[in-house]
PDB file of C-alpha atoms in Angstrom:
ATOM      1  CA  MET A   1      36.472  93.476 -24.951  1.00  0.00           C
ATOM      2  CA  SER A   2      38.511  90.648 -23.509  1.00  0.00           C
ATOM      3  CA  ILE A   3      36.919  87.508 -22.099  1.00  0.00           C
ATOM      4  CA  GLN A   4      38.574  84.759 -20.174  1.00  0.00           C
ATOM      5  CA  ILE A   5      37.489  81.167 -20.825  1.00  0.00           C
ATOM      6  CA  VAL A   6      38.693  78.220 -18.769  1.00  0.00           C
ATOM      7  CA  PHE A   7      39.430  75.019 -20.643  1.00  0.00           C
ATOM      8  CA  ASN A   8      40.142  71.777 -18.786  1.00  0.00           C
ATOM      9  CA  ASP A   9      43.182  69.678 -19.719  1.00  0.00           C
ATOM     10  CA  ASP A  10      41.090  67.288 -21.763  1.00  0.00           C
ATOM     11  CA  ILE A  11      40.309  70.082 -24.213  1.00  0.00           C
ATOM     12  CA  VAL A  12      43.680  71.819 -24.168  1.00  0.00           C
ATOM     13  CA  ARG A  13      45.564  68.745 -25.344  1.00  0.00           C
ATOM     14  CA  GLY A  14      48.945  70.412 -25.321  1.00  0.00           C
ATOM     15  CA  ARG A  15      47.959  73.566 -27.252  1.00  0.00           C
ATOM     16  CA  ASP A  16      49.546  76.886 -26.169  1.00  0.00           C
ATOM     17  CA  VAL A  17      47.557  80.005 -25.579  1.00  0.00           C
ATOM     18  CA  ILE A  18      47.978  81.256 -29.124  1.00  0.00           C
ATOM     19  CA  GLN A  19      46.773  77.945 -30.614  1.00  0.00           C
ATOM     20  CA  LEU A  20      43.850  77.857 -28.146  1.00  0.00           C
ATOM     21  CA  THR A  21      42.823  81.406 -29.114  1.00  0.00           C
ATOM     22  CA  GLN A  22      42.980  80.637 -32.797  1.00  0.00           C
ATOM     23  CA  GLU A  23      41.057  77.384 -32.435  1.00  0.00           C
ATOM     24  CA  ALA A  24      38.414  78.983 -30.238  1.00  0.00           C
ATOM     25  CA  LYS A  25      37.925  81.712 -32.771  1.00  0.00           C
ATOM     26  CA  LYS A  26      37.584  79.187 -35.662  1.00  0.00           C
ATOM     27  CA  ALA A  27      35.128  77.167 -33.590  1.00  0.00           C
ATOM     28  CA  MET A  28      32.965  80.230 -32.716  1.00  0.00           C
ATOM     29  CA  LEU A  29      32.899  81.388 -36.327  1.00  0.00           C
ATOM     30  CA  LEU A  30      32.078  77.952 -37.579  1.00  0.00           C
ATOM     31  CA  TYR A  31      29.363  77.574 -35.029  1.00  0.00           C
ATOM     32  CA  ASP A  32      27.853  80.967 -36.079  1.00  0.00           C
ATOM     33  CA  TYR A  33      28.015  79.977 -39.778  1.00  0.00           C
ATOM     34  CA  LEU A  34      26.424  76.589 -39.146  1.00  0.00           C
ATOM     35  CA  ASN A  35      23.607  78.309 -37.232  1.00  0.00           C
ATOM     36  CA  ALA A  36      23.097  80.960 -39.970  1.00  0.00           C
ATOM     37  CA  GLN A  37      24.181  83.760 -37.672  1.00  0.00           C
ATOM     38  CA  ILE A  38      26.753  84.917 -40.201  1.00  0.00           C
ATOM     39  CA  SER A  39      26.987  84.576 -43.948  1.00  0.00           C
ATOM     40  CA  ILE A  40      29.889  82.828 -45.831  1.00  0.00           C
ATOM     41  CA  GLY A  41      31.144  86.355 -46.697  1.00  0.00           C
ATOM     42  CA  GLU A  42      31.216  87.380 -43.054  1.00  0.00           C
ATOM     43  CA  PHE A  43      32.809  84.035 -42.163  1.00  0.00           C
ATOM     44  CA  ALA A  44      35.569  84.673 -44.723  1.00  0.00           C
ATOM     45  CA  GLU A  45      36.150  88.189 -43.552  1.00  0.00           C
ATOM     46  CA  LEU A  46      36.325  87.263 -39.877  1.00  0.00           C
ATOM     47  CA  MET A  47      38.633  84.328 -40.674  1.00  0.00           C
ATOM     48  CA  GLY A  48      40.875  86.754 -42.575  1.00  0.00           C
ATOM     49  CA  MET A  49      40.768  84.879 -45.833  1.00  0.00           C
ATOM     50  CA  PRO A  50      39.340  85.354 -49.348  1.00  0.00           C
ATOM     51  CA  LEU A  51      35.803  83.992 -49.982  1.00  0.00           C
ATOM     52  CA  ILE A  52      37.065  81.128 -52.161  1.00  0.00           C
ATOM     53  CA  ASP A  53      39.573  79.989 -49.477  1.00  0.00           C
ATOM     54  CA  ALA A  54      36.867  80.125 -46.839  1.00  0.00           C
ATOM     55  CA  ARG A  55      34.527  78.076 -48.960  1.00  0.00           C
ATOM     56  CA  ASP A  56      37.283  75.507 -49.554  1.00  0.00           C
ATOM     57  CA  TRP A  57      38.163  75.540 -45.884  1.00  0.00           C
ATOM     58  CA  LEU A  58      34.561  74.660 -45.057  1.00  0.00           C
ATOM     59  CA  HIS A  59      34.280  72.025 -47.755  1.00  0.00           C
ATOM     60  CA  LYS A  60      37.419  70.295 -46.477  1.00  0.00           C
ATOM     61  CA  ARG A  61      35.693  69.930 -43.183  1.00  0.00           C
ATOM     62  CA  GLY A  62      32.502  68.598 -44.682  1.00  0.00           C
ATOM     63  CA  VAL A  63      30.475  71.779 -44.371  1.00  0.00           C
ATOM     64  CA  ALA A  64      28.078  72.622 -47.144  1.00  0.00           C
ATOM     65  CA  THR A  65      28.143  76.128 -48.409  1.00  0.00           C
ATOM     66  CA  SER A  66      24.864  76.224 -50.407  1.00  0.00           C
ATOM     67  CA  ARG A  67      21.841  76.672 -48.362  1.00  0.00           C
ATOM     68  CA  LYS A  68      18.429  75.328 -49.292  1.00  0.00           C
ATOM     69  CA  VAL A  69      15.385  77.472 -48.757  1.00  0.00           C
ATOM     70  CA  ARG A  70      12.745  75.430 -46.948  1.00  0.00           C
ATOM     71  CA  ASP A  71      10.030  78.061 -46.692  1.00  0.00           C
ATOM     72  CA  PRO A  72       7.786  77.746 -49.830  1.00  0.00           C
ATOM     73  CA  GLU A  73       6.839  81.442 -49.867  1.00  0.00           C
ATOM     74  CA  LEU A  74      10.481  82.496 -49.706  1.00  0.00           C
ATOM     75  CA  ALA A  75      11.423  79.989 -52.349  1.00  0.00           C
ATOM     76  CA  GLN A  76       8.759  81.476 -54.693  1.00  0.00           C
ATOM     77  CA  ALA A  77       9.943  85.032 -53.948  1.00  0.00           C
ATOM     78  CA  LEU A  78      13.449  84.070 -54.727  1.00  0.00           C
ATOM     79  CA  LYS A  79      12.417  82.477 -58.037  1.00  0.00           C
ATOM     80  CA  ARG A  80      10.500  85.598 -58.988  1.00  0.00           C
ATOM     81  CA  ASP A  81      13.474  87.747 -58.123  1.00  0.00           C
ATOM     82  CA  GLN A  82      15.790  85.464 -60.108  1.00  0.00           C
ATOM     83  CA  ARG A  83      13.430  85.555 -63.172  1.00  0.00           C
ATOM     84  CA  GLY A  84      13.257  89.317 -62.932  1.00  0.00           C
ATOM     85  CA  PHE A  85      17.006  89.622 -62.781  1.00  0.00           C
ATOM     86  CA  LEU A  86      17.572  87.311 -65.739  1.00  0.00           C
ATOM     87  CA  ASN A  87      14.894  89.189 -67.703  1.00  0.00           C
ATOM     88  CA  SER A  88      16.562  92.459 -66.968  1.00  0.00           C
ATOM     89  CA  ILE A  89      20.034  91.496 -68.221  1.00  0.00           C
ATOM     90  CA  GLU A  90      20.800  91.619 -71.867  1.00  0.00           C
ATOM     91  CA  VAL A  91      22.121  88.436 -73.374  1.00  0.00           C
ATOM     92  CA  VAL A  92      24.655  89.097 -76.117  1.00  0.00           C
TER      93      VAL A  92
END
């Protein structure tokens, strides 16, 4: 699907069509990541880069990549899952 978007000159700032397309893609993916619409793994895949590079790319732009769980019930469930996982692995 192709979509046309009109940018005024104040936004274009001398970019050509290829640059605008790339920048718009980055902006949309960043927006989706910041709004928890996609995971960091999806972000990396859609940006066409390895996960570590995507994490570094976000960090260089001041974007945190660790998310805090604010829901107390979800936090407890995650702790239980983590304890269960740690108990299930054998420490050598």
